[in-house]
Coordinates of C-alpha atoms in Angstrom, one line a residue:
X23 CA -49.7 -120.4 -7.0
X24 CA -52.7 -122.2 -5.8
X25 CA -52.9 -124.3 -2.6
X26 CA -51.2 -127.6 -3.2
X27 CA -53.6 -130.2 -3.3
X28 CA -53.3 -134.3 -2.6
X29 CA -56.4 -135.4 -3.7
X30 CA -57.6 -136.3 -0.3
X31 CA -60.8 -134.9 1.6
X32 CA -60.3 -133.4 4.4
X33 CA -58.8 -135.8 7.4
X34 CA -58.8 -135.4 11.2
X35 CA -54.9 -135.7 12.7
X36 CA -53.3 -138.8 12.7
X37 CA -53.6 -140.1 16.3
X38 CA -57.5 -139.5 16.1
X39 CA -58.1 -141.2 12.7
X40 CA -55.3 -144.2 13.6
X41 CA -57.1 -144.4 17.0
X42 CA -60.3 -145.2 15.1
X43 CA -58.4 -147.3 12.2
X44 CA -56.2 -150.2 15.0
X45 CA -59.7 -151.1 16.3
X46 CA -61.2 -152.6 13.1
X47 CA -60.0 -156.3 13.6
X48 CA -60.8 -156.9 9.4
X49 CA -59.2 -154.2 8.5
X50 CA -55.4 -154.8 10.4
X51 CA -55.8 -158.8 9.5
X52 CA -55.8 -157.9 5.7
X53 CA -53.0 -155.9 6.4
X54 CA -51.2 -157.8 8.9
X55 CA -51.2 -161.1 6.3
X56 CA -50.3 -158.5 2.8
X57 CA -47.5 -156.3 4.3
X58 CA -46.0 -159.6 6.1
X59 CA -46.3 -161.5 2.8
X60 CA -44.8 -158.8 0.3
X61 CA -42.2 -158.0 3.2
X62 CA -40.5 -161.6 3.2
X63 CA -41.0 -161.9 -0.2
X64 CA -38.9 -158.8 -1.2
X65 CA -36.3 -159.8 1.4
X66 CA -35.5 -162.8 -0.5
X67 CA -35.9 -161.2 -4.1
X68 CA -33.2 -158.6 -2.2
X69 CA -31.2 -161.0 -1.2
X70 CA -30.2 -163.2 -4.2
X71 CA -28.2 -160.0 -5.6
X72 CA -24.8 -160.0 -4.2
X73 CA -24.3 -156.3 -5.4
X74 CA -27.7 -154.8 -3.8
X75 CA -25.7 -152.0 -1.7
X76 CA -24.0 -150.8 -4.3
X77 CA -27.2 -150.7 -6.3
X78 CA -28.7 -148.8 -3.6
X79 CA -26.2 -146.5 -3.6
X80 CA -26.2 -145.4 -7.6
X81 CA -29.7 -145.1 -7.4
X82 CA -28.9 -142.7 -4.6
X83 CA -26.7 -141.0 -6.0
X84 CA -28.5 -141.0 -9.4
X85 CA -31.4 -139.0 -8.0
X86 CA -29.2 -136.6 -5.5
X87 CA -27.6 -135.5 -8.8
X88 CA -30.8 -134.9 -10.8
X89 CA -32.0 -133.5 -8.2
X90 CA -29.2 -131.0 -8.2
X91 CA -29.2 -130.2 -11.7
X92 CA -33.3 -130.7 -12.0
X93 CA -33.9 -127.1 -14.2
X94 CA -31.3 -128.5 -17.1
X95 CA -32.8 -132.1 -17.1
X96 CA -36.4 -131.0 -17.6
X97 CA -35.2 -128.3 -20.5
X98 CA -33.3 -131.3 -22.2
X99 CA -36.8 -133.6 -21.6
X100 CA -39.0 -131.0 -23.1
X101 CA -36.6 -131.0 -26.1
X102 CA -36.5 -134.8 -26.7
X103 CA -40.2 -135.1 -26.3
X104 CA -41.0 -132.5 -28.8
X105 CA -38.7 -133.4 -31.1
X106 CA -40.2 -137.4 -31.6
X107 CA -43.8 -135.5 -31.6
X108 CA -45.1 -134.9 -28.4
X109 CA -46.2 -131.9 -26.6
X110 CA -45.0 -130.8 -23.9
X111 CA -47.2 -128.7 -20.8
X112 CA -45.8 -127.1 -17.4
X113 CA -47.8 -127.3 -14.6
X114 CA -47.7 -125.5 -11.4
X115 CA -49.9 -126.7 -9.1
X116 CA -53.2 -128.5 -9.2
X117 CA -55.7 -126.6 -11.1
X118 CA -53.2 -126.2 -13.6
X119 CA -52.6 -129.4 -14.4
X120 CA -56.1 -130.1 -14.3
X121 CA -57.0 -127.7 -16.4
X122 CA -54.6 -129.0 -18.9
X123 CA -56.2 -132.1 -19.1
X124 CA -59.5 -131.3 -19.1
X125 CA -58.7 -128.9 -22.1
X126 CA -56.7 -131.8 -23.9
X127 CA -59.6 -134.2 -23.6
X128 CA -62.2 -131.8 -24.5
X129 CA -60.8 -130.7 -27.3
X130 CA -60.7 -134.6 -28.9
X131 CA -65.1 -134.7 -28.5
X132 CA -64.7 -137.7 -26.1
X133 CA -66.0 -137.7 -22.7
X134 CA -64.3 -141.0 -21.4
X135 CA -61.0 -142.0 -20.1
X136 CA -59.2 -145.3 -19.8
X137 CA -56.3 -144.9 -17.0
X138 CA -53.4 -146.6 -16.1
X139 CA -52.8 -146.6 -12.3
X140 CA -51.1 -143.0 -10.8
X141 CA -50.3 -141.1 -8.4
X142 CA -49.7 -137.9 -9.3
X143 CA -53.2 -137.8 -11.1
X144 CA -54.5 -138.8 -7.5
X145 CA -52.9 -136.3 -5.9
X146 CA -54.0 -133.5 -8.1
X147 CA -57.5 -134.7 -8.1
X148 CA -58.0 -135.7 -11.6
X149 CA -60.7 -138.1 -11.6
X150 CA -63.0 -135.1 -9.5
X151 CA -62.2 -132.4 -11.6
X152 CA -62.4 -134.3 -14.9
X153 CA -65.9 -135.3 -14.0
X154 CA -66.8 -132.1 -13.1
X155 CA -66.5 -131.2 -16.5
X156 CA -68.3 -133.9 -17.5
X157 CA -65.8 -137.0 -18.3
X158 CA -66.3 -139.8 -16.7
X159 CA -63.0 -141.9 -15.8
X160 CA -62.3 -145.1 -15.7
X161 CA -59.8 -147.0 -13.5
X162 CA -58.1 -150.0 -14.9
X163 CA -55.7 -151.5 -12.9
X164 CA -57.3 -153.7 -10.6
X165 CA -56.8 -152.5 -7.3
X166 CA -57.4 -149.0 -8.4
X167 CA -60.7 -150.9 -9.7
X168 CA -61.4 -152.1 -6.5
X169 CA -61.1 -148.8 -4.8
X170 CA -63.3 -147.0 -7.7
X171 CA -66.2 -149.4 -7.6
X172 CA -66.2 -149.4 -4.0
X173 CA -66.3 -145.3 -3.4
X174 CA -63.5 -146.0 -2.0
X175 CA -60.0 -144.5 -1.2
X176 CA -56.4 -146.3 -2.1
X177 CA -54.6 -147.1 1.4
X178 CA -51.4 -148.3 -0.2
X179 CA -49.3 -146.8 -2.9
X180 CA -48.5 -150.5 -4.9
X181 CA -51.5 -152.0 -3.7
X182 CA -54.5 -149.5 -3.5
X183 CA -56.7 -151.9 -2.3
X184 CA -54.8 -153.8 0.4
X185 CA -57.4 -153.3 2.9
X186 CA -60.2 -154.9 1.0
X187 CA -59.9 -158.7 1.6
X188 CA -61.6 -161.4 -0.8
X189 CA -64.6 -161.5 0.0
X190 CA -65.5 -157.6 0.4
X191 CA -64.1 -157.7 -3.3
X192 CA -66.4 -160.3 -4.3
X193 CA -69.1 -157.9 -2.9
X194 CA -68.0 -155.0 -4.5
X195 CA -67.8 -156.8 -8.0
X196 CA -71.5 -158.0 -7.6
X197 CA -72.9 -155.0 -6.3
X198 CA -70.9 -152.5 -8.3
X199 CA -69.7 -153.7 -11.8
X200 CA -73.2 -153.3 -13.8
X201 CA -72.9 -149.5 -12.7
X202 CA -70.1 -148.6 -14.4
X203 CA -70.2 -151.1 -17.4
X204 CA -70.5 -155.0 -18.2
X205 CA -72.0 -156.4 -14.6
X206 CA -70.1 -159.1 -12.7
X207 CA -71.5 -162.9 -13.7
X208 CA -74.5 -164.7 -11.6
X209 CA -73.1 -166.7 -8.8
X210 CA -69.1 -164.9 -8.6
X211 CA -67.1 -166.2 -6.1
X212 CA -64.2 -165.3 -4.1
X213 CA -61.4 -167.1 -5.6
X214 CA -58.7 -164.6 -7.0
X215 CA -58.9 -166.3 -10.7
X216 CA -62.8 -165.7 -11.0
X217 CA -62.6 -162.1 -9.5
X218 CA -59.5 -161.1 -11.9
X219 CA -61.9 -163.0 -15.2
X220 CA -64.1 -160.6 -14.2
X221 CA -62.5 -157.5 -13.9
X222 CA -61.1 -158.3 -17.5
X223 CA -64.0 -159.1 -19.1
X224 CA -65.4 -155.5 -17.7
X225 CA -62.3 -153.6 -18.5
X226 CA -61.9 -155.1 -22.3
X227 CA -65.1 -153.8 -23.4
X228 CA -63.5 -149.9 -21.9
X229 CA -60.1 -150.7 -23.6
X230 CA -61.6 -151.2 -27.5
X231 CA -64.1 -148.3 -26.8
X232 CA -62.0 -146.1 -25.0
X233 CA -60.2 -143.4 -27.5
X234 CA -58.6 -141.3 -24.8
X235 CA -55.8 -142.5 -22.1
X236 CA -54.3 -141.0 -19.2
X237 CA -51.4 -142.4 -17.4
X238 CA -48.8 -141.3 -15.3
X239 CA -44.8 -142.7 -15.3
X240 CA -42.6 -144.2 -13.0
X241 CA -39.4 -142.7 -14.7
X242 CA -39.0 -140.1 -17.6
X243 CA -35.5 -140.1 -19.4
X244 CA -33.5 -137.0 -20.2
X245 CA -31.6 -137.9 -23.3
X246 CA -34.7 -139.4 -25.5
X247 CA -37.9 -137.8 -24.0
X248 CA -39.2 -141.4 -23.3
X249 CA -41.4 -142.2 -20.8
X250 CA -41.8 -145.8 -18.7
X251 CA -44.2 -147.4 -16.7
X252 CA -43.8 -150.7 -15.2
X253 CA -46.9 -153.1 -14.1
X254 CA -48.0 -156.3 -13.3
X255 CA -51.5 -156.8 -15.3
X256 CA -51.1 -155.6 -18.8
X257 CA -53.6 -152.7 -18.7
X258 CA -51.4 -150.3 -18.9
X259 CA -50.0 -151.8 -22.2
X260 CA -53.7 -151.7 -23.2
X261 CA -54.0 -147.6 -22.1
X262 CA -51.0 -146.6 -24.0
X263 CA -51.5 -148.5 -26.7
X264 CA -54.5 -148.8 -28.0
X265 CA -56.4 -144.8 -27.6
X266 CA -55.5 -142.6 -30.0
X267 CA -54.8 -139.3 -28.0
X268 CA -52.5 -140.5 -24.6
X269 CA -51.8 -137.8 -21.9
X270 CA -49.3 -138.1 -19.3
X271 CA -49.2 -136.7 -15.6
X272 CA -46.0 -137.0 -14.0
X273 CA -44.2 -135.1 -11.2
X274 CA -41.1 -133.5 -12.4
X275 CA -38.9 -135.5 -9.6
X276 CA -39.7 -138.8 -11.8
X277 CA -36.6 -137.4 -14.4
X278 CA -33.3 -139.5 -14.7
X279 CA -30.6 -138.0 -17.5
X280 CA -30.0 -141.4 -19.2
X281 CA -30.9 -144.6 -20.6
X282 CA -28.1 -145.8 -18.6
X283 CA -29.2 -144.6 -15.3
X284 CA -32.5 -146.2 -15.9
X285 CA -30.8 -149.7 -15.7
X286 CA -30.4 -149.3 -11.8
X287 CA -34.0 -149.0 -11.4
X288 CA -35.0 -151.5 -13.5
X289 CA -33.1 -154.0 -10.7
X290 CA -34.5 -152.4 -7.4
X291 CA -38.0 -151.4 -8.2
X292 CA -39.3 -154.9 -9.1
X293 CA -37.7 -156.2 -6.4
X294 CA -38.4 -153.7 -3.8
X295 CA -42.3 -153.7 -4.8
X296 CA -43.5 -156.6 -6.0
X297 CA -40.5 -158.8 -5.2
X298 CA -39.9 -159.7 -8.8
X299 CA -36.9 -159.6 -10.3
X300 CA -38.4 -158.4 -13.4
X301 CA -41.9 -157.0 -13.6
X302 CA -44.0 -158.7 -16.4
X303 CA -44.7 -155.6 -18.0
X304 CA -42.3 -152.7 -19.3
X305 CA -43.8 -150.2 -21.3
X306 CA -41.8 -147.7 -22.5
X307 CA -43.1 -144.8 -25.3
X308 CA -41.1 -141.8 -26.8
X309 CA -43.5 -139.7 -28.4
X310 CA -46.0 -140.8 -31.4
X311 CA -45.1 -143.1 -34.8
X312 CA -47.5 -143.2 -37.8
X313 CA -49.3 -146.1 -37.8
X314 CA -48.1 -147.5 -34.1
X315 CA -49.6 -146.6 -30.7
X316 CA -51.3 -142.7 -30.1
X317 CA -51.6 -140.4 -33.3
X318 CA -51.0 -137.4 -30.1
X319 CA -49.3 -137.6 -27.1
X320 CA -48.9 -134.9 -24.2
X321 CA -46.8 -134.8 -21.0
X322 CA -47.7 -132.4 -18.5
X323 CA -44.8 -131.4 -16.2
X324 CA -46.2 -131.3 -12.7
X325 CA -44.7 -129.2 -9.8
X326 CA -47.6 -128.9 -7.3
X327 CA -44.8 -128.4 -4.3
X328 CA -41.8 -130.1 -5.6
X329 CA -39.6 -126.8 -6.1
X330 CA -40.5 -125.9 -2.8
X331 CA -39.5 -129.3 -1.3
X332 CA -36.4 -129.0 -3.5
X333 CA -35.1 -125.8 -1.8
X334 CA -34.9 -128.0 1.6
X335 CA -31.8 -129.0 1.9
X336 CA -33.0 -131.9 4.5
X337 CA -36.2 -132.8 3.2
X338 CA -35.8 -132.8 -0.6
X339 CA -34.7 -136.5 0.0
X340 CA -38.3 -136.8 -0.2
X341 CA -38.0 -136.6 -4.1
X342 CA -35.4 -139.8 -4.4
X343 CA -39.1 -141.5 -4.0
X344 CA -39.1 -144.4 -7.1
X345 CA -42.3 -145.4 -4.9
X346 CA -41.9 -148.8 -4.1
X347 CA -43.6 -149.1 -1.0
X348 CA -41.3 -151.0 0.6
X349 CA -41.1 -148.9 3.4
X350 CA -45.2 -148.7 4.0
X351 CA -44.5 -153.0 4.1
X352 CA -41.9 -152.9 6.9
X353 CA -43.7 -150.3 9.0
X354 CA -45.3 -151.1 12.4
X355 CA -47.1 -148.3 12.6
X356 CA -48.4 -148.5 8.9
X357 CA -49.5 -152.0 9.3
X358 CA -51.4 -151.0 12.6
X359 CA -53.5 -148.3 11.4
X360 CA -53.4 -148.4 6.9
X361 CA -53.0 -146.1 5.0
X362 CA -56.3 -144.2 5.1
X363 CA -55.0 -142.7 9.1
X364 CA -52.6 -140.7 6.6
X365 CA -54.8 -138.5 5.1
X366 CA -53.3 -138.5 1.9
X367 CA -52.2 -140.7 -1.4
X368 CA -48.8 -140.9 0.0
X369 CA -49.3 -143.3 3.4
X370 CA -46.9 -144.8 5.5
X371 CA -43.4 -143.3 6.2
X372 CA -42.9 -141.9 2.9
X373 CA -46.5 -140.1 2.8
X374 CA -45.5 -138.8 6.6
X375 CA -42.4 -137.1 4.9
X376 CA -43.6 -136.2 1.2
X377 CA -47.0 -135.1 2.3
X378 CA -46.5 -132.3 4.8
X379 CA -43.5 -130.9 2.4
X380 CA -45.7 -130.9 -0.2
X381 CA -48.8 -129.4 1.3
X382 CA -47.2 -127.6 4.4
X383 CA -47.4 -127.9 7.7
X384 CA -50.0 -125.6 9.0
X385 CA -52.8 -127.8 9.2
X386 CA -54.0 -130.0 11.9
X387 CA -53.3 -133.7 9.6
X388 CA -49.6 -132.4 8.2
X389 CA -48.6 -131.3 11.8
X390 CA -49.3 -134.8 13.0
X391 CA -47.7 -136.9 10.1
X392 CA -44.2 -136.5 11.5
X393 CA -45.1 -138.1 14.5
X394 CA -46.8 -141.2 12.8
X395 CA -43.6 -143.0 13.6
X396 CA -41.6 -145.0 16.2
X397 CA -38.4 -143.7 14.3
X398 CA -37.0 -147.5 14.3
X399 CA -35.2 -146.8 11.5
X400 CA -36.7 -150.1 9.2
X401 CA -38.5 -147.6 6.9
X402 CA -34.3 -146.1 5.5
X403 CA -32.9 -149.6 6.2
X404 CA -35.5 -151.2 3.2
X405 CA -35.4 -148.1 0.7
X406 CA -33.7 -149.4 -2.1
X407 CA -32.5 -145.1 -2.8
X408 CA -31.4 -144.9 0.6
X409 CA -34.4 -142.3 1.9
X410 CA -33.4 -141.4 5.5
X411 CA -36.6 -140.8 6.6
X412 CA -36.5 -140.7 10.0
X413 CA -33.7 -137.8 9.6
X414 CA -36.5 -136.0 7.8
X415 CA -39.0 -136.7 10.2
X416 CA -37.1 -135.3 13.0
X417 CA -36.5 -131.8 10.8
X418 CA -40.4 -131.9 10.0
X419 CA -40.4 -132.0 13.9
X420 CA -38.9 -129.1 14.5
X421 CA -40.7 -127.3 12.0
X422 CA -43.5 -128.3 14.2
X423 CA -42.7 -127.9 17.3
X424 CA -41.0 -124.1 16.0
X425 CA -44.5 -122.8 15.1
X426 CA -46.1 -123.0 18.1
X427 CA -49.3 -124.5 19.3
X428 CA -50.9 -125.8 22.4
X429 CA -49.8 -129.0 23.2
X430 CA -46.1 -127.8 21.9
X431 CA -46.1 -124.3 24.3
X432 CA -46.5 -126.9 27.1
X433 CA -44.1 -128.7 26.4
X434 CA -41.7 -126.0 26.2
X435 CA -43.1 -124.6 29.0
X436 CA -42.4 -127.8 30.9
X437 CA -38.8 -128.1 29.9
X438 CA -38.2 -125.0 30.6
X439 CA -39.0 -125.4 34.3
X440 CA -37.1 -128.9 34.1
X441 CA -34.0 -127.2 32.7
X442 CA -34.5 -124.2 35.3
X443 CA -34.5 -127.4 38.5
X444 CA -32.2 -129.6 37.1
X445 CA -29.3 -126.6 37.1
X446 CA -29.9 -125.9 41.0
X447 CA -29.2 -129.2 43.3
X448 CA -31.1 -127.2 46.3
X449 CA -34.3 -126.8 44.2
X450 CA -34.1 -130.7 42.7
X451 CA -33.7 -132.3 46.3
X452 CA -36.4 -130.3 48.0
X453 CA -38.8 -131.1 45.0
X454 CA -37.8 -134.9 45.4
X455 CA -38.5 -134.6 48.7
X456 CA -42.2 -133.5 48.2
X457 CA -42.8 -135.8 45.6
X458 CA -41.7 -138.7 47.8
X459 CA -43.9 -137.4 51.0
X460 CA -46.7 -136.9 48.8
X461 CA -46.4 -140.0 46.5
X462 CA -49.8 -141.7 47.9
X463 CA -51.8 -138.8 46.2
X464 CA -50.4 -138.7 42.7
X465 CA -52.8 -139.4 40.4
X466 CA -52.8 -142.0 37.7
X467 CA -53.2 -139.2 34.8
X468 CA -51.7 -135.9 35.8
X469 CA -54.0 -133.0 34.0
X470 CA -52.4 -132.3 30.5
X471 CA -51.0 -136.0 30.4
X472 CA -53.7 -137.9 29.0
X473 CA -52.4 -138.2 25.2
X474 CA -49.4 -140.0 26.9
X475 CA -50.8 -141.8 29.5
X476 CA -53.8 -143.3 27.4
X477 CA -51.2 -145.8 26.4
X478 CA -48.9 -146.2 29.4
X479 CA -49.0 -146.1 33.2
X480 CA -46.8 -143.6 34.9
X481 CA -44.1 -145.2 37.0
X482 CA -44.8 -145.1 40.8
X483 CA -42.1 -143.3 42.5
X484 CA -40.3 -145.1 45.1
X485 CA -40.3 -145.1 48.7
X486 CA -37.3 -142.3 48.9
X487 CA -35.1 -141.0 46.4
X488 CA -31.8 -142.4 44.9
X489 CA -29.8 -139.1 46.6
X490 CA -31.7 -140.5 49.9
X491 CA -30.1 -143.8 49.4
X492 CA -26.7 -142.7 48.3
X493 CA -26.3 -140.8 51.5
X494 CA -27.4 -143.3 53.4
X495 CA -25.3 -145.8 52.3
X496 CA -22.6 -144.4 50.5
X497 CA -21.2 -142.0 53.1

């Protein structure tokens, strides 16, 4: 298997790209006013359902269970979907999957796509390797839009674009629109109901024209084969309705068994993303019908790292993900730095988990996403499937701080000699006792402390030490 791959360029480690990212003043007022709007928003959506625990809790124990039983769920998915006339592809890693799907839309003659936001197809790549071969892409939900027009990167898994504020959009739209199809109108302005009239009178003309669709899913069901994907503008309605060949990307941890078990998740998503109690637009589809919707449909299973996550006892909570973002919205650190800092499609506290499982630890961005937290514990409090991420953090810790490095053979180093002190009183009290005669020289940043102290002052020592006082005035 090939290495997994997020669809992300290469990144520097966290602390150096967040440094960078909480000194743009535009960038954490965008996010600042969005997270803090779609945070209290949710909470109140949350809190008009009397029974929200319990809710949390089935859907908890809905996806522990497939989880558990994932290899007999995915046979019985294959079945259903092949049965109402779909096809069915497995997909190990990245280039498989691409692969797939640039074989699929080859093979129709056309060489463009109409898409409906997702994030596995991010993660793989898709959009890169589909226009290596020659197919040129097209985004349609709006943010996702956004993004594309602007050579940009998504920095929020509901809201790709939540860095962008009005007027960079307006920009983008006026600059960018008569590349990529019907231009933006003379004289656009920044008010959200022009900037929407004109992202829909430049996508229409791609919906009737387009004959090919990709799309990913937020849920697959078991029992049926049928596939679901919930949104807020309609385009997706118009991607997996309208072309006549539809493929689907989705990661094999989106399966639930029943029809039944997809009622839970029709409460909590819409309320823990967009703080709806319903979102405007279900779209569910189970295969192909004469004479309605795709004449072909394919679904290609994608693993890319999820069987390996699944082995983890610890970590494979990872996969309970319904990706609502909830967790990115209550985040201080998220809302301080966004999401590009992460390095990956997954941001926030679910991308600081899911990422390094999926791609490993070794490199110098997934060794630094399980420190990309404060570990207050808001991030499991919000999830509405009851993800305890900073328990996961902590385990991605130790994998960390296990293999090695510089900055962790210090500190190991330096614990060691605390732990070899601290367990003989003679060697503690003379070391206090040079630390207090020499106080006056310390400096402000001992060698080797300058990650820590760049954000703190070291506390001056006192005068004398508390064993001084104690026998002193104690005796």
């Amino acid at each position: 298997m090939s290495r997994t791959h997020l669809g992300m360029p290469s990144f520097p480690p966290f602390p150096e790209a967040a440094g960078a990212a909480v000194h743009n003043a535009t960038l954490r007022a965008n996010l600042r006013h969005a997270t803090h709007t779609i945070r209290d928003r949710r909470a109140a959506a949350v809190a008009e359902l009397a029974d929200w625990d319990r809710l949390r809790e089935a859907g908890r124990q809905i996806k522990d269970h497939t989880l558990r039983h994932l290899d007999r769920y995915l046979e019985q998915l294959e079945s259903a979907v092949t049965a109402a006339g779909g096809t069915v592809h497995w997909a190990a890693d990245a280039d498989d999957a691409n692969r797939i799907v640039a074989d699929l839309v080859k093979a129709t003659g056309e060489r463009e796509v109409v898409k409906v936001k997702s994030m596995a197809t991010q993660e793989i790549g898709l959009n890169e390797a589909l226009a290596a071969e020659g197919v040129s892409v097209y985004e349609t939900d709006l943010a996702e839009l956004i993004v594309q027009l602007g050579d940009d990167r998504p920095s929020h898994i509901l809201v790709p674009a939540i860095h962008r504020n009005r007027g960079e959009i307006r920009d983008i739209f006026r600059a960018e629109m008569g590349n990529w199809g019907r231009a933006a109108r003379d004289g656009l302005t920044d008010d959200p109901a022009d900037l929407a009239e004109a992202a829909r009178l430049h996508l229409r003309e791609k919906f009737l024209r387009a004959r090919v669709a990709v799309s990913g899913a937020n849920f697959m069901v078991a029992e049926t084969g049928t596939l679901i994907v919930f949104e807020s503008e309609g385009n997706g309605r118009m991607c997996l309705t309208l072309p006549e060949t539809l493929i689907s990307v989705v990661g094999i941890e989106k399966t639930v068994p029943t029809w039944r078990d997809l009622e839970v998740f029709l409460q909590t998503l819409p309320r823990s993303s967009t703080a709806e109690r319903m979102n405007p637009y279900t779209s569910m589809w189970t295969g192909t019908t004469d004479g309605d919707g795709p004449r072909a449909f394919h679904l290609v299973l994608l693993d890319n790292g999820r069987t390996e996550v699944l082995a983890d006892a610890t970590g494979r909570q990872a996969l309970r993900c319904i990706r609502c973002s909830a967790c990115l919205n209550v985040c201080p650190v998220y809302e301080r730095a966004g999401g590009h800092a992460y390095g990956s499609v997954y941001p926030g506290p679910i991308g600081a988990i899911l990422s390094p499982q999926l791609r490993g630890i070794q490199s110098e961005i997934d060794a630094s996403l399980p420190y990309a937290s404060t570990l207050c514990g808001a991030c499991y409090e919000v999830c509405p499937v009851a993800i305890d991420i900073p328990e996961v953090l902590l385990h991605l810790r130790e994998g960390v701080a296990a293999q090695g490095g510089k900055g962790h053979r210090m500190e190991k180093a330096a614990i060691t000699a605390a732990g070899w002190v601290l367990n003989r009183p003679g060697a503690l009290a003379a070391g206090e006792k040079l630390l207090t005669a020499t106080r006056a020289l310390h400096p402000k940043s001992p060698p080797g402390a300058g990650a820590w102290t760049g954000g703190r002052e070291l506390p001056e020592l006192p005068a004398r030490s508390f064993r001084d006082w104690w026998r002193r005035n104690r005796r």
